[in-house]
Amino acid sequence: MLRYATDWLGVYREQVNALNVYPVPDGDTGTNMHLTMQSVRRELDTCDENSMPGVARAISYGALLGARGNSGVILSQLLKGFAEAIRDAQEIDAALLGRAFQAAQKSGYGAVMKPVEGTILTVARGVAEGAANQGGTPAQVLEAALIRGQDLLDQTPDMLPALKQAGVIDSGGQGYLYIVQGMLAQLRGEALPPAPEISSYAQQQFENEEFGFCTEFLMSEATSSIEQIRELVSPFGDSLLVVGAEGYVKGHIHTNEPDQLLATVGRHGRMLKTKVEDMAEQHTEILGMAGAAARAEEEIAPSGLVAVASGYGLVKLFRSLGARIVSGGQTANPSVQDIVDAVRSVSAEKVIVLPNNKNVLMAAEKAMELMEGRAVVIPTRTLGQGMGAALAFNPDTPAEELREAMESGAQAVTTFEVTRASRTTNITTKEGVTLAIAEGDVIGLKDDELVQAGGSPEDSVLDMLNRGYAGQEIVTVFGGPQKTQENLEALAERIRSAFPMVEVEAHAGGPDLYDYLVTLE
């Protein structure tokens, strides 16, 4: 049922996006809810389907890890409550299904510091009310849940002035009902419907909001409670959600100080993933992806660009060079479908894809095959190579003509990555040196090959620059989510002292799980 509900929501994803009335959309609701459900489906695909505890854990764990945006985080908590209600059951009958939806609603409301009616929470309450005290079959429970949920969804414009101004119902609530619809459709054996045509977009009616950056983090090994972390981040902005499950803490907030926020939170656990979106830029991209502005045929560019990237500083750089972003990279590889969807969203005769990771290269090449000649892959294996290639991109030049220049640009960049060892081991480098590495040690990679271990992250950077410098002119440093601006400035000064002829740039927003990403060109 949940797998099918994921596909059902996917059909209506753009319609839900179009309903979003945040002044500058928080991601976009349909896409974020769909990504959350896709993460659930991935966990379900690998769990023991004969074990209800295993299924319940897959739902809760997958939802939390995949939660995107305000709507996705709330959906993850609805699914968490649902999963906890079924965890110890042998089978799900009508009565238990009703209780599970009630538990979902309770979990959703409990996750939000100041619940607002007229949102997905209101619709979740309606679904729970409709599902309560129903006899008969699970299908009849879902039918009653949809009737009451739709009733409250129709009332949401009377609860939120922004909805009434735009003349729409709540987008998150509509997305939640599509999930319930998909569950019922699976029981009935109904085929997926065609995607509806989108004619208007509620986002176009609003100005920018006070806080400009949608900031998210996923953390493990937290040294403080969820309540303490929530209090810690609450002064930074609004639209605050801090939730947890299965040993993880997920946070979402709109703020004007994403660097300081992430550095503050990073002192209270192990940061696994971060995402910072400039919501004004994101708003423009969302409308472009949805097709809100009609594009005349003569306006289609010869070439488009898609880049796989993580870390908000790197994402912003690739966007500034004309790229549509596929979120992902090391430990979070995007699927073939993710890349295909991004290529299809670009208005260009041909689209160049930069995988920027050796583990993403195969998925990019498979996506190219599926696009039947509309995509070209430049085999970039690091984010540094991707930056070098992107600098040579020109939308007015045909993709095939760009290939040589972009491949040359990629090869002209040396990439250094500083991260931490995930296990204790001995590894022999290409130079024949055996490194004894303990779990948690600093390790340094040059162009994705291990070359150094031990010392501080900053020492690792200097060590690798000494090995790799051969008269290049520019060093660019991106600090990871736990590095402060002071850390970056101190490292930049050390590099300038060691290499006085080199121009040094330092930026926040490096990739997740890395202390530093450094390029030499």
Short mmCIF file of N, CA and C in Angstrom, two decimals, residues 299-432:
data_model
loop_
_atom_site.label_atom_id
_atom_site.label_comp_id
_atom_site.label_asym_id
_atom_site.label_seq_id
_atom_site.Cartn_x
_atom_site.Cartn_y
_atom_site.Cartn_z
N GLU A 299 13.01 29.92 -27.60
CA GLU A 299 13.75 30.25 -26.40
C GLU A 299 14.51 29.04 -25.84
N ILE A 300 14.28 27.86 -26.39
CA ILE A 300 14.96 26.67 -25.88
C ILE A 300 16.45 26.76 -26.22
N ALA A 301 17.29 26.68 -25.19
CA ALA A 301 18.73 26.82 -25.38
C ALA A 301 19.29 25.56 -26.02
N PRO A 302 20.41 25.68 -26.71
CA PRO A 302 21.06 24.48 -27.26
C PRO A 302 21.49 23.50 -26.18
N SER A 303 21.94 24.02 -25.02
CA SER A 303 22.49 23.13 -23.98
C SER A 303 21.95 23.50 -22.61
N GLY A 304 21.72 22.47 -21.80
CA GLY A 304 21.39 22.64 -20.39
C GLY A 304 22.41 21.89 -19.55
N LEU A 305 22.35 22.09 -18.24
CA LEU A 305 23.35 21.48 -17.35
C LEU A 305 22.66 20.93 -16.11
N VAL A 306 22.99 19.70 -15.75
CA VAL A 306 22.54 19.06 -14.52
C VAL A 306 23.78 18.61 -13.75
N ALA A 307 23.84 18.93 -12.47
CA ALA A 307 24.99 18.55 -11.65
C ALA A 307 24.52 17.88 -10.38
N VAL A 308 25.19 16.80 -10.00
CA VAL A 308 24.93 16.13 -8.72
C VAL A 308 25.83 16.80 -7.68
N ALA A 309 25.23 17.28 -6.60
CA ALA A 309 26.03 18.01 -5.61
C ALA A 309 25.34 17.99 -4.26
N SER A 310 26.13 18.17 -3.20
CA SER A 310 25.61 18.39 -1.85
C SER A 310 26.48 19.45 -1.19
N GLY A 311 25.93 20.04 -0.13
CA GLY A 311 26.62 21.15 0.51
C GLY A 311 26.14 22.45 -0.10
N TYR A 312 25.54 23.31 0.70
CA TYR A 312 24.84 24.45 0.11
C TYR A 312 25.76 25.44 -0.59
N GLY A 313 27.02 25.53 -0.14
CA GLY A 313 27.95 26.42 -0.84
C GLY A 313 28.25 25.93 -2.24
N LEU A 314 28.45 24.62 -2.35
CA LEU A 314 28.72 24.02 -3.66
C LEU A 314 27.47 24.06 -4.54
N VAL A 315 26.31 23.79 -3.94
CA VAL A 315 25.07 23.86 -4.71
C VAL A 315 24.87 25.26 -5.28
N LYS A 316 25.12 26.27 -4.46
CA LYS A 316 24.95 27.65 -4.91
C LYS A 316 25.92 27.96 -6.06
N LEU A 317 27.16 27.46 -5.97
CA LEU A 317 28.13 27.69 -7.03
C LEU A 317 27.67 27.06 -8.34
N PHE A 318 27.25 25.78 -8.28
CA PHE A 318 26.79 25.12 -9.51
C PHE A 318 25.57 25.82 -10.09
N ARG A 319 24.67 26.26 -9.23
CA ARG A 319 23.49 26.99 -9.73
C ARG A 319 23.91 28.28 -10.43
N SER A 320 24.89 28.98 -9.86
CA SER A 320 25.34 30.24 -10.46
C SER A 320 25.95 30.02 -11.84
N LEU A 321 26.42 28.79 -12.09
CA LEU A 321 27.01 28.45 -13.39
C LEU A 321 25.97 27.85 -14.35
N GLY A 322 24.71 27.87 -13.93
CA GLY A 322 23.63 27.47 -14.83
C GLY A 322 23.13 26.06 -14.66
N ALA A 323 23.49 25.37 -13.57
CA ALA A 323 23.14 23.96 -13.41
C ALA A 323 21.83 23.77 -12.67
N ARG A 324 21.07 22.79 -13.07
CA ARG A 324 19.97 22.25 -12.28
C ARG A 324 20.57 21.19 -11.37
N ILE A 325 20.21 21.18 -10.09
CA ILE A 325 20.88 20.35 -9.09
C ILE A 325 20.10 19.06 -8.82
N VAL A 326 20.85 17.95 -8.78
CA VAL A 326 20.35 16.70 -8.23
C VAL A 326 21.06 16.51 -6.90
N SER A 327 20.30 16.46 -5.82
CA SER A 327 20.91 16.34 -4.50
C SER A 327 21.52 14.96 -4.32
N GLY A 328 22.76 14.93 -3.83
CA GLY A 328 23.39 13.64 -3.57
C GLY A 328 24.89 13.70 -3.72
N GLY A 329 25.51 12.54 -3.54
CA GLY A 329 26.96 12.43 -3.62
C GLY A 329 27.41 11.27 -2.77
N GLN A 330 28.56 11.43 -2.09
CA GLN A 330 29.11 10.35 -1.28
C GLN A 330 28.13 9.92 -0.20
N THR A 331 27.85 8.63 -0.11
CA THR A 331 26.93 7.97 0.83
C THR A 331 25.46 8.29 0.56
N ALA A 332 25.16 9.13 -0.42
CA ALA A 332 23.76 9.48 -0.71
C ALA A 332 23.58 9.56 -2.22
N ASN A 333 23.85 8.45 -2.90
CA ASN A 333 23.84 8.46 -4.35
C ASN A 333 22.42 8.59 -4.89
N PRO A 334 22.19 9.52 -5.83
CA PRO A 334 20.86 9.64 -6.42
C PRO A 334 20.56 8.45 -7.33
N SER A 335 19.28 8.20 -7.56
CA SER A 335 18.89 7.10 -8.42
C SER A 335 18.94 7.52 -9.88
N VAL A 336 18.85 6.54 -10.77
CA VAL A 336 18.75 6.83 -12.20
C VAL A 336 17.54 7.72 -12.46
N GLN A 337 16.41 7.40 -11.78
CA GLN A 337 15.20 8.18 -12.00
C GLN A 337 15.37 9.63 -11.56
N ASP A 338 16.11 9.86 -10.46
CA ASP A 338 16.37 11.24 -10.01
C ASP A 338 17.07 12.05 -11.11
N ILE A 339 18.04 11.42 -11.75
CA ILE A 339 18.79 12.12 -12.80
C ILE A 339 17.94 12.32 -14.04
N VAL A 340 17.17 11.30 -14.40
CA VAL A 340 16.28 11.42 -15.56
C VAL A 340 15.27 12.55 -15.33
N ASP A 341 14.69 12.62 -14.14
CA ASP A 341 13.71 13.67 -13.84
C ASP A 341 14.34 15.06 -13.97
N ALA A 342 15.58 15.19 -13.51
CA ALA A 342 16.26 16.49 -13.60
C ALA A 342 16.52 16.87 -15.05
N VAL A 343 16.97 15.90 -15.86
CA VAL A 343 17.22 16.17 -17.28
C VAL A 343 15.93 16.62 -17.96
N ARG A 344 14.84 15.92 -17.67
CA ARG A 344 13.57 16.27 -18.30
C ARG A 344 13.07 17.65 -17.89
N SER A 345 13.49 18.12 -16.72
CA SER A 345 13.01 19.42 -16.23
C SER A 345 13.74 20.59 -16.86
N VAL A 346 14.82 20.33 -17.60
CA VAL A 346 15.62 21.40 -18.19
C VAL A 346 15.14 21.69 -19.61
N SER A 347 14.88 22.95 -19.90
CA SER A 347 14.45 23.35 -21.23
C SER A 347 15.68 23.59 -22.10
N ALA A 348 16.12 22.55 -22.79
CA ALA A 348 17.28 22.64 -23.66
C ALA A 348 17.23 21.49 -24.66
N GLU A 349 17.89 21.69 -25.80
CA GLU A 349 17.90 20.64 -26.81
C GLU A 349 18.64 19.40 -26.30
N LYS A 350 19.79 19.60 -25.65
CA LYS A 350 20.54 18.52 -25.02
C LYS A 350 21.00 18.98 -23.64
N VAL A 351 21.11 18.03 -22.73
CA VAL A 351 21.48 18.35 -21.36
C VAL A 351 22.76 17.62 -20.99
N ILE A 352 23.72 18.36 -20.46
CA ILE A 352 24.99 17.79 -20.01
C ILE A 352 24.86 17.44 -18.53
N VAL A 353 25.27 16.22 -18.17
CA VAL A 353 25.16 15.74 -16.80
C VAL A 353 26.55 15.61 -16.19
N LEU A 354 26.73 16.18 -15.00
CA LEU A 354 27.98 16.07 -14.25
C LEU A 354 27.72 15.22 -13.02
N PRO A 355 28.14 13.93 -13.01
CA PRO A 355 27.87 13.07 -11.85
C PRO A 355 28.67 13.44 -10.60
N ASN A 356 29.91 13.93 -10.79
CA ASN A 356 30.73 14.47 -9.69
C ASN A 356 31.06 13.46 -8.60
N ASN A 357 30.95 12.17 -8.91
CA ASN A 357 31.29 11.13 -7.95
C ASN A 357 31.39 9.83 -8.73
N LYS A 358 32.42 9.03 -8.46
CA LYS A 358 32.59 7.80 -9.23
C LYS A 358 31.44 6.83 -9.02
N ASN A 359 30.78 6.90 -7.85
CA ASN A 359 29.67 6.00 -7.57
C ASN A 359 28.37 6.44 -8.23
N VAL A 360 28.34 7.67 -8.75
CA VAL A 360 27.15 8.18 -9.43
C VAL A 360 27.28 8.05 -10.94
N LEU A 361 28.50 7.80 -11.40
CA LEU A 361 28.78 7.78 -12.84
C LEU A 361 27.92 6.75 -13.57
N MET A 362 27.79 5.55 -13.01
CA MET A 362 27.01 4.52 -13.68
C MET A 362 25.54 4.91 -13.80
N ALA A 363 24.98 5.48 -12.73
CA ALA A 363 23.59 5.92 -12.77
C ALA A 363 23.40 7.02 -13.82
N ALA A 364 24.37 7.93 -13.94
CA ALA A 364 24.28 8.99 -14.94
C ALA A 364 24.32 8.42 -16.35
N GLU A 365 25.18 7.43 -16.57
CA GLU A 365 25.27 6.82 -17.90
C GLU A 365 23.99 6.06 -18.24
N LYS A 366 23.39 5.40 -17.25
CA LYS A 366 22.13 4.71 -17.48
C LYS A 366 21.02 5.72 -17.79
N ALA A 367 21.02 6.84 -17.09
CA ALA A 367 20.04 7.89 -17.38
C ALA A 367 20.21 8.42 -18.79
N MET A 368 21.46 8.55 -19.24
CA MET A 368 21.73 9.00 -20.61
C MET A 368 21.11 8.03 -21.62
N GLU A 369 21.23 6.73 -21.36
CA GLU A 369 20.64 5.74 -22.26
C GLU A 369 19.12 5.89 -22.32
N LEU A 370 18.50 6.10 -21.17
CA LEU A 370 17.05 6.23 -21.12
C LEU A 370 16.56 7.50 -21.81
N MET A 371 17.40 8.52 -21.83
CA MET A 371 17.00 9.79 -22.47
C MET A 371 17.18 9.76 -23.98
N GLU A 372 17.69 8.67 -24.51
CA GLU A 372 17.76 8.44 -25.95
C GLU A 372 18.35 9.62 -26.73
N GLY A 373 19.55 9.99 -26.33
CA GLY A 373 20.27 11.01 -27.09
C GLY A 373 20.08 12.42 -26.60
N ARG A 374 19.23 12.64 -25.60
CA ARG A 374 19.00 14.01 -25.13
C ARG A 374 20.00 14.41 -24.04
N ALA A 375 20.74 13.45 -23.49
CA ALA A 375 21.69 13.75 -22.42
C ALA A 375 23.11 13.36 -22.82
N VAL A 376 24.07 14.12 -22.32
CA VAL A 376 25.50 13.87 -22.52
C VAL A 376 26.15 13.86 -21.15
N VAL A 377 26.93 12.82 -20.84
CA VAL A 377 27.59 12.72 -19.54
C VAL A 377 29.06 13.08 -19.66
N ILE A 378 29.49 14.04 -18.86
CA ILE A 378 30.92 14.32 -18.69
C ILE A 378 31.35 13.54 -17.45
N PRO A 379 32.26 12.59 -17.54
CA PRO A 379 32.53 11.66 -16.44
C PRO A 379 33.33 12.26 -15.29
N THR A 380 32.78 13.28 -14.64
CA THR A 380 33.45 13.90 -13.50
C THR A 380 33.33 13.00 -12.28
N ARG A 381 34.46 12.75 -11.62
CA ARG A 381 34.49 11.81 -10.49
C ARG A 381 34.60 12.50 -9.14
N THR A 382 34.79 13.81 -9.14
CA THR A 382 34.84 14.58 -7.90
C THR A 382 34.09 15.88 -8.10
N LEU A 383 33.72 16.51 -7.00
CA LEU A 383 33.06 17.82 -7.09
C LEU A 383 33.99 18.87 -7.67
N GLY A 384 35.30 18.73 -7.39
CA GLY A 384 36.26 19.66 -7.99
C GLY A 384 36.29 19.55 -9.50
N GLN A 385 36.30 18.33 -10.02
CA GLN A 385 36.25 18.16 -11.47
C GLN A 385 34.94 18.73 -12.02
N GLY A 386 33.86 18.54 -11.29
CA GLY A 386 32.58 19.09 -11.72
C GLY A 386 32.61 20.60 -11.82
N MET A 387 33.26 21.25 -10.84
CA MET A 387 33.37 22.71 -10.89
C MET A 387 34.18 23.15 -12.10
N GLY A 388 35.29 22.44 -12.36
CA GLY A 388 36.10 22.79 -13.52
C GLY A 388 35.33 22.64 -14.81
N ALA A 389 34.54 21.59 -14.93
CA ALA A 389 33.73 21.38 -16.13
C ALA A 389 32.64 22.44 -16.25
N ALA A 390 31.98 22.74 -15.13
CA ALA A 390 30.88 23.71 -15.16
C ALA A 390 31.34 25.10 -15.56
N LEU A 391 32.58 25.44 -15.21
CA LEU A 391 33.10 26.76 -15.59
C LEU A 391 33.21 26.92 -17.10
N ALA A 392 33.30 25.81 -17.82
CA ALA A 392 33.41 25.86 -19.28
C ALA A 392 32.05 25.75 -19.97
N PHE A 393 30.97 25.64 -19.19
CA PHE A 393 29.63 25.47 -19.76
C PHE A 393 29.11 26.77 -20.34
N ASN A 394 28.46 26.68 -21.50
CA ASN A 394 27.82 27.83 -22.14
C ASN A 394 26.50 27.34 -22.74
N PRO A 395 25.36 27.81 -22.25
CA PRO A 395 24.07 27.31 -22.74
C PRO A 395 23.82 27.60 -24.21
N ASP A 396 24.54 28.56 -24.77
CA ASP A 396 24.32 28.93 -26.17
C ASP A 396 25.15 28.09 -27.14
N THR A 397 25.96 27.17 -26.62
CA THR A 397 26.79 26.31 -27.47
C THR A 397 26.25 24.88 -27.42
N PRO A 398 26.13 24.22 -28.56
CA PRO A 398 25.64 22.83 -28.56
C PRO A 398 26.47 21.94 -27.66
N ALA A 399 25.80 20.98 -27.03
CA ALA A 399 26.44 20.13 -26.02
C ALA A 399 27.65 19.39 -26.56
N GLU A 400 27.55 18.85 -27.78
CA GLU A 400 28.66 18.08 -28.33
C GLU A 400 29.89 18.96 -28.52
N GLU A 401 29.68 20.22 -28.85
CA GLU A 401 30.80 21.14 -29.03
C GLU A 401 31.43 21.53 -27.68
N LEU A 402 30.64 21.42 -26.61
CA LEU A 402 31.15 21.77 -25.29
C LEU A 402 31.96 20.65 -24.65
N ARG A 403 31.76 19.43 -25.14
CA ARG A 403 32.32 18.27 -24.46
C ARG A 403 33.83 18.40 -24.21
N GLU A 404 34.59 18.72 -25.24
CA GLU A 404 36.05 18.75 -25.12
C GLU A 404 36.49 19.80 -24.10
N ALA A 405 35.89 21.00 -24.19
CA ALA A 405 36.29 22.07 -23.27
C ALA A 405 35.92 21.72 -21.83
N MET A 406 34.76 21.09 -21.64
CA MET A 406 34.34 20.75 -20.28
C MET A 406 35.17 19.60 -19.71
N GLU A 407 35.53 18.64 -20.55
CA GLU A 407 36.40 17.55 -20.07
C GLU A 407 37.78 18.09 -19.73
N SER A 408 38.28 19.03 -20.54
CA SER A 408 39.58 19.65 -20.23
C SER A 408 39.51 20.44 -18.94
N GLY A 409 38.41 21.17 -18.75
CA GLY A 409 38.22 21.92 -17.51
C GLY A 409 38.21 21.02 -16.29
N ALA A 410 37.56 19.86 -16.43
CA ALA A 410 37.51 18.90 -15.31
C ALA A 410 38.90 18.39 -14.97
N GLN A 411 39.69 18.06 -15.99
CA GLN A 411 41.02 17.49 -15.75
C GLN A 411 42.02 18.51 -15.22
N ALA A 412 41.71 19.79 -15.37
CA ALA A 412 42.63 20.83 -14.91
C ALA A 412 42.53 21.10 -13.42
N VAL A 413 41.59 20.45 -12.74
CA VAL A 413 41.36 20.69 -11.31
C VAL A 413 41.79 19.48 -10.49
N THR A 414 42.58 19.74 -9.46
CA THR A 414 42.92 18.71 -8.48
C THR A 414 42.01 18.90 -7.27
N THR A 415 41.42 17.81 -6.80
CA THR A 415 40.47 17.87 -5.68
C THR A 415 41.05 17.18 -4.46
N PHE A 416 41.02 17.87 -3.32
CA PHE A 416 41.42 17.30 -2.04
C PHE A 416 40.19 17.24 -1.13
N GLU A 417 39.99 16.10 -0.50
CA GLU A 417 38.86 15.93 0.41
C GLU A 417 39.37 15.47 1.76
N VAL A 418 38.90 16.11 2.82
CA VAL A 418 39.30 15.73 4.18
C VAL A 418 38.05 15.26 4.91
N THR A 419 38.09 14.01 5.36
CA THR A 419 36.95 13.43 6.06
C THR A 419 37.46 12.56 7.20
N ARG A 420 36.60 11.69 7.74
CA ARG A 420 36.98 10.84 8.88
C ARG A 420 36.82 9.37 8.51
N ALA A 421 37.69 8.54 9.02
CA ALA A 421 37.64 7.10 8.75
C ALA A 421 36.42 6.48 9.43
N SER A 422 35.71 5.64 8.71
CA SER A 422 34.52 5.00 9.26
C SER A 422 34.85 3.70 9.98
N ARG A 423 36.09 3.21 9.85
CA ARG A 423 36.47 1.97 10.54
C ARG A 423 38.00 1.93 10.69
N THR A 424 38.46 1.03 11.54
CA THR A 424 39.90 0.83 11.76
C THR A 424 40.44 -0.13 10.71
N THR A 425 41.54 0.25 10.07
CA THR A 425 42.07 -0.58 8.99
C THR A 425 43.50 -0.17 8.68
N ASN A 426 44.17 -0.98 7.85
CA ASN A 426 45.45 -0.62 7.25
C ASN A 426 45.26 -0.56 5.74
N ILE A 427 45.66 0.55 5.13
CA ILE A 427 45.49 0.72 3.69
C ILE A 427 46.82 1.14 3.08
N THR A 428 47.17 0.50 1.97
CA THR A 428 48.39 0.86 1.24
C THR A 428 48.02 1.80 0.10
N THR A 429 48.67 2.95 0.06
CA THR A 429 48.38 3.95 -0.96
C THR A 429 49.00 3.55 -2.30
N LYS A 430 48.68 4.30 -3.34
CA LYS A 430 49.26 4.05 -4.66
C LYS A 430 50.77 4.18 -4.65
N GLU A 431 51.29 5.01 -3.74
CA GLU A 431 52.75 5.20 -3.64
C GLU A 431 53.42 4.08 -2.86
N GLY A 432 52.63 3.12 -2.36
CA GLY A 432 53.19 1.99 -1.64
C GLY A 432 53.36 2.22 -0.16
#
